[in-house]
């Protein structure tokens, strides 16, 4: 896989820094204030082996980067009436010590489709956006791929832990309904980030439980853009690091 990188901002009580976030589809990496952090989930970023993060420069909990805000935009492929288009996904992640908050907004052709403003992880935030999309628009990412699945009852972080079965497509298609993901887990290709995409993507129908949810009503901003809104703790003018 070829790495992808996105420009963004890192903020904490020490100040703000422009950063580059990089992923190979599984591992995440960020460099800020001269220190490289990596991990398989955004709430599991630790200093790269052989490096040390200064205690007076970062707020670490058990060695994990926290009490900070990450904000970035990234291109995201979507299928519009069967044609691949590029949308932009805005990401705002507040890594609180005990309760991370995530807000996502998908921008396409002037319309904005939003998650709730205090989602707990990428799966739930992306699911909220999927239910808000018109029937002919589909996210072309691993979270919406028919060849991916989570191991039931497994502990997961804010992101990652999604099993990819692109190298065992037929077995996964035939067996996942009968035995569940756990019966095929040892045959997975690997673990991937929900926002990753590859050429083996196959669209997954919106799950019945998600389809039954009533999407938020769209509203129009002063700019004329249609927006689907959610509710939550991250509000305009509120410091995401301030306890709710």
Tab-separated table of C-alpha atoms in Angstrom:
chain	number	residue	atom	x	y	z
A	1	UNK	CA	0.000	0.000	0.000
A	2	UNK	CA	1.099	3.559	-0.668
A	3	UNK	CA	1.107	5.893	2.322
A	4	UNK	CA	-1.366	8.761	2.416
A	5	UNK	CA	-0.714	12.041	4.217
A	6	UNK	CA	-2.992	14.879	5.299
A	7	UNK	CA	-2.122	18.328	6.588
A	8	UNK	CA	-3.719	19.368	9.843
A	9	UNK	CA	-3.374	21.059	13.229
A	10	UNK	CA	-2.384	19.798	16.654
A	11	UNK	CA	-3.536	21.824	19.689
A	12	UNK	CA	-3.094	21.424	23.421
A	13	UNK	CA	-2.569	23.645	26.467
A	14	UNK	CA	0.982	24.343	25.278
A	15	UNK	CA	-0.115	25.842	21.957
A	16	UNK	CA	-0.878	24.940	18.323
A	17	UNK	CA	1.277	23.327	15.647
A	18	UNK	CA	0.779	22.526	11.962
A	19	UNK	CA	1.262	18.767	11.490
A	20	UNK	CA	1.195	16.053	8.857
A	21	UNK	CA	-0.757	12.886	9.607
A	22	UNK	CA	0.299	9.778	7.678
A	23	UNK	CA	-1.131	6.271	7.361
A	24	UNK	CA	-0.332	3.136	5.416
A	25	UNK	CA	-3.870	1.891	5.904
A	26	UNK	CA	-3.210	0.330	9.293
A	27	UNK	CA	-0.603	2.319	11.199
A	28	UNK	CA	-1.047	6.019	11.944
A	29	UNK	CA	1.841	8.437	12.374
A	30	UNK	CA	2.112	12.093	13.360
A	31	UNK	CA	5.099	14.341	13.977
A	32	UNK	CA	4.776	17.381	16.180
A	33	UNK	CA	7.275	19.471	18.158
A	34	UNK	CA	10.124	17.318	16.897
A	35	UNK	CA	8.643	14.037	18.172
A	36	UNK	CA	7.152	11.206	16.089
A	37	UNK	CA	4.113	9.352	17.429
A	38	UNK	CA	2.557	6.214	15.961
A	39	UNK	CA	-0.175	3.705	16.707
A	40	UNK	CA	-3.074	1.721	15.253
A	41	UNK	CA	-5.697	4.072	16.686
A	42	UNK	CA	-5.841	7.836	17.098
A	43	UNK	CA	-6.267	7.361	20.843
A	44	UNK	CA	-3.283	5.021	21.010
A	45	UNK	CA	-0.472	7.203	19.638
A	46	UNK	CA	2.827	6.672	21.468
A	47	UNK	CA	6.358	7.943	20.804
A	48	UNK	CA	8.123	5.933	18.114
A	49	UNK	CA	10.499	3.344	19.553
A	50	UNK	CA	13.820	4.925	20.417
A	51	UNK	CA	12.403	8.408	20.958
A	52	UNK	CA	11.202	10.160	24.091
A	53	UNK	CA	8.477	12.766	24.495
A	54	UNK	CA	9.282	15.498	26.997
A	55	UNK	CA	6.767	15.647	29.859
A	56	UNK	CA	6.687	19.446	29.831
A	57	UNK	CA	5.889	19.526	26.089
A	58	UNK	CA	3.120	16.891	25.843
A	59	UNK	CA	0.380	15.535	28.080
A	60	UNK	CA	0.837	11.765	28.141
A	61	UNK	CA	-1.273	9.187	29.974
A	62	UNK	CA	0.565	5.874	30.366
A	63	UNK	CA	2.796	7.023	27.518
A	64	UNK	CA	-0.148	7.743	25.168
A	65	UNK	CA	-0.695	11.165	23.581
A	66	UNK	CA	-3.803	12.814	25.044
A	67	UNK	CA	-5.518	15.996	26.236
A	68	UNK	CA	-5.135	17.465	22.758
A	69	UNK	CA	-7.121	18.254	19.637
A	70	UNK	CA	-6.346	17.005	16.115
A	71	UNK	CA	-8.017	18.658	13.153
A	72	UNK	CA	-7.491	17.823	9.488
A	73	UNK	CA	-9.168	17.560	6.075
A	74	UNK	CA	-8.679	14.618	3.754
A	75	UNK	CA	-9.877	13.617	0.286
A	76	UNK	CA	-12.420	10.803	0.415
A	77	UNK	CA	-13.658	8.771	-2.565
A	78	UNK	CA	-17.425	8.457	-2.920
A	79	UNK	CA	-19.625	6.721	-5.468
A	80	UNK	CA	-22.227	9.049	-6.962
A	81	UNK	CA	-24.691	7.140	-9.145
A	82	UNK	CA	-21.933	4.568	-9.733
A	83	UNK	CA	-19.236	7.104	-10.651
A	84	UNK	CA	-16.230	7.676	-8.390
A	85	UNK	CA	-15.943	11.260	-7.159
A	86	UNK	CA	-13.673	12.982	-4.647
A	87	UNK	CA	-15.272	14.512	-1.582
A	88	UNK	CA	-13.539	16.128	1.397
A	89	UNK	CA	-13.867	14.751	4.914
A	90	UNK	CA	-13.297	17.242	7.705
A	91	UNK	CA	-12.166	15.630	10.971
A	92	UNK	CA	-12.131	17.189	14.441
A	93	UNK	CA	-10.939	14.863	17.202
A	94	UNK	CA	-10.668	15.890	20.845
A	95	UNK	CA	-8.583	13.333	22.728
A	96	UNK	CA	-9.867	13.806	26.251
A	97	UNK	CA	-8.350	11.652	28.981
A	98	UNK	CA	-11.541	9.670	29.557
A	99	UNK	CA	-13.978	10.586	26.804
A	100	UNK	CA	-12.718	11.316	23.262
A	101	UNK	CA	-15.025	13.386	21.054
A	102	UNK	CA	-15.105	13.040	17.272
A	103	UNK	CA	-16.912	15.166	14.702
A	104	UNK	CA	-16.844	14.456	10.954
A	105	UNK	CA	-18.247	16.463	8.046
A	106	UNK	CA	-18.386	15.250	4.451
A	107	UNK	CA	-18.258	18.014	1.814
A	108	UNK	CA	-19.509	17.201	-1.682
A	109	UNK	CA	-20.767	19.588	-4.378
A	110	UNK	CA	-21.547	22.315	-1.857
A	111	UNK	CA	-23.526	20.021	0.446
A	112	UNK	CA	-22.246	19.064	3.905
A	113	UNK	CA	-23.252	15.816	5.620
A	114	UNK	CA	-22.354	15.791	9.309
A	115	UNK	CA	-21.959	13.271	12.077
A	116	UNK	CA	-23.196	14.091	15.548
A	117	UNK	CA	-20.790	16.458	17.263
A	118	UNK	CA	-19.630	14.136	20.022
A	119	UNK	CA	-19.281	10.704	18.439
A	120	UNK	CA	-17.203	8.147	20.329
A	121	UNK	CA	-15.320	6.667	17.358
A	122	UNK	CA	-14.949	6.591	13.584
A	123	UNK	CA	-17.352	3.642	13.018
A	124	UNK	CA	-20.256	5.447	14.686
A	125	UNK	CA	-19.458	8.842	13.110
A	126	UNK	CA	-19.184	7.365	9.610
A	127	UNK	CA	-22.378	5.368	10.149
A	128	UNK	CA	-24.198	8.603	11.008
A	129	UNK	CA	-22.975	10.189	7.773
A	130	UNK	CA	-23.928	7.124	5.720
A	131	UNK	CA	-27.534	7.319	6.902
A	132	UNK	CA	-27.672	11.018	5.940
A	133	UNK	CA	-26.465	10.484	2.356
A	134	UNK	CA	-28.907	10.363	-0.573
A	135	UNK	CA	-29.567	6.814	-1.860
A	136	UNK	CA	-27.255	7.215	-4.874
A	137	UNK	CA	-24.197	8.353	-2.864
A	138	UNK	CA	-21.954	5.832	-1.081
A	139	UNK	CA	-18.663	6.190	0.792
A	140	UNK	CA	-15.908	4.211	-0.947
A	141	UNK	CA	-13.896	3.402	2.176
A	142	UNK	CA	-13.142	0.349	4.291
A	143	UNK	CA	-15.882	1.147	6.819
A	144	UNK	CA	-18.460	0.803	4.015
A	145	UNK	CA	-16.832	-2.175	2.257
A	146	UNK	CA	-18.576	-5.543	2.045
A	147	UNK	CA	-15.208	-7.274	2.566
A	148	UNK	CA	-14.588	-5.862	6.053
A	149	UNK	CA	-15.844	-6.583	9.539
A	150	UNK	CA	-15.094	-6.307	13.254
A	151	UNK	CA	-14.413	-9.135	15.644
A	152	UNK	CA	-17.429	-9.180	17.992
A	153	UNK	CA	-16.800	-8.218	21.622
A	154	UNK	CA	-13.274	-7.022	20.831
A	155	UNK	CA	-12.094	-3.874	22.550
A	156	UNK	CA	-11.543	-1.116	20.017
A	157	UNK	CA	-10.191	2.398	20.107
A	158	UNK	CA	-11.362	5.524	18.326
A	159	UNK	CA	-10.210	4.031	15.012
A	160	UNK	CA	-8.692	0.880	13.529
A	161	UNK	CA	-9.285	-2.760	14.399
A	162	UNK	CA	-11.381	-3.312	11.253
A	163	UNK	CA	-10.643	-6.670	9.644
A	164	UNK	CA	-10.030	-6.734	5.877
A	165	UNK	CA	-10.814	-9.930	3.930
A	166	UNK	CA	-9.928	-8.862	0.399
A	167	UNK	CA	-7.617	-11.876	-0.089
A	168	UNK	CA	-10.363	-14.339	0.904
A	169	UNK	CA	-13.309	-12.684	-0.855
A	170	UNK	CA	-15.267	-15.814	-1.793
A	171	UNK	CA	-14.869	-17.449	1.610
A	172	UNK	CA	-15.874	-14.232	3.342
A	173	UNK	CA	-18.935	-13.676	1.150
A	174	UNK	CA	-20.079	-17.283	1.626
A	175	UNK	CA	-19.157	-17.739	5.259
A	176	UNK	CA	-19.694	-14.481	7.089
A	177	UNK	CA	-23.477	-14.900	7.314
A	178	UNK	CA	-23.243	-18.516	8.430
A	179	UNK	CA	-20.375	-18.448	10.925
A	180	UNK	CA	-19.899	-14.749	11.580
A	181	UNK	CA	-16.693	-12.772	11.298
A	182	UNK	CA	-15.096	-14.697	14.172
A	183	UNK	CA	-15.157	-17.906	12.110
A	184	UNK	CA	-12.986	-16.279	9.444
A	185	UNK	CA	-10.929	-13.919	11.600
A	186	UNK	CA	-7.682	-15.907	11.309
A	187	UNK	CA	-7.943	-15.679	7.504
A	188	UNK	CA	-8.131	-11.889	7.379
A	189	UNK	CA	-5.687	-9.970	5.186
A	190	UNK	CA	-4.982	-7.570	8.056
A	191	UNK	CA	-6.416	-4.704	10.050
A	192	UNK	CA	-7.244	-1.372	8.435
A	193	UNK	CA	-8.373	2.137	9.284
A	194	UNK	CA	-12.056	2.863	8.593
A	195	UNK	CA	-11.168	5.849	6.383
A	196	UNK	CA	-8.781	3.837	4.173
A	197	UNK	CA	-9.741	2.761	0.641
A	198	UNK	CA	-8.309	0.303	-1.877
A	199	UNK	CA	-9.058	-0.986	-5.370
A	200	UNK	CA	-10.777	-4.136	-4.016
A	201	UNK	CA	-13.640	-2.109	-2.532
A	202	UNK	CA	-17.114	-3.624	-2.789
A	203	UNK	CA	-20.055	-1.532	-1.550
A	204	UNK	CA	-21.900	-2.816	1.486
A	205	UNK	CA	-25.627	-2.055	1.792
A	206	UNK	CA	-26.512	0.182	4.714
A	207	UNK	CA	-27.264	-2.103	7.655
A	208	UNK	CA	-30.996	-2.407	8.449
A	209	UNK	CA	-30.480	-0.981	11.934
A	210	UNK	CA	-28.816	2.092	10.435
A	211	UNK	CA	-31.317	2.459	7.621
A	212	UNK	CA	-34.120	2.520	10.190
A	213	UNK	CA	-32.650	5.596	11.845
A	214	UNK	CA	-34.219	8.857	10.707
A	215	UNK	CA	-31.486	11.193	9.387
A	216	UNK	CA	-31.322	14.733	10.654
A	217	UNK	CA	-33.205	17.302	8.640
A	218	UNK	CA	-30.966	19.307	6.287
A	219	UNK	CA	-30.625	23.006	6.903
A	220	UNK	CA	-29.134	25.795	4.810
A	221	UNK	CA	-26.301	27.997	5.982
A	222	UNK	CA	-25.890	31.599	4.908
A	223	UNK	CA	-23.629	30.336	2.140
A	224	UNK	CA	-26.520	28.329	0.708
A	225	UNK	CA	-24.970	24.935	1.521
A	226	UNK	CA	-27.280	22.143	2.644
A	227	UNK	CA	-26.153	20.732	5.969
A	228	UNK	CA	-27.343	17.733	7.937
A	229	UNK	CA	-26.851	18.393	11.605
A	230	UNK	CA	-26.358	16.436	14.778
A	231	UNK	CA	-26.124	17.335	18.445
A	232	UNK	CA	-23.353	17.050	20.989
A	233	UNK	CA	-20.767	18.753	23.122
A	234	UNK	CA	-18.419	20.228	20.507
A	235	UNK	CA	-20.068	23.577	19.799
A	236	UNK	CA	-18.863	26.730	18.122
A	237	UNK	CA	-16.936	28.881	20.560
A	238	UNK	CA	-16.376	26.039	23.034
A	239	UNK	CA	-12.854	24.818	23.810
A	240	UNK	CA	-12.910	21.068	23.070
A	241	UNK	CA	-10.480	20.493	25.953
A	242	UNK	CA	-12.805	22.042	28.515
A	243	UNK	CA	-14.699	19.313	30.429
A	244	UNK	CA	-18.377	19.194	29.561
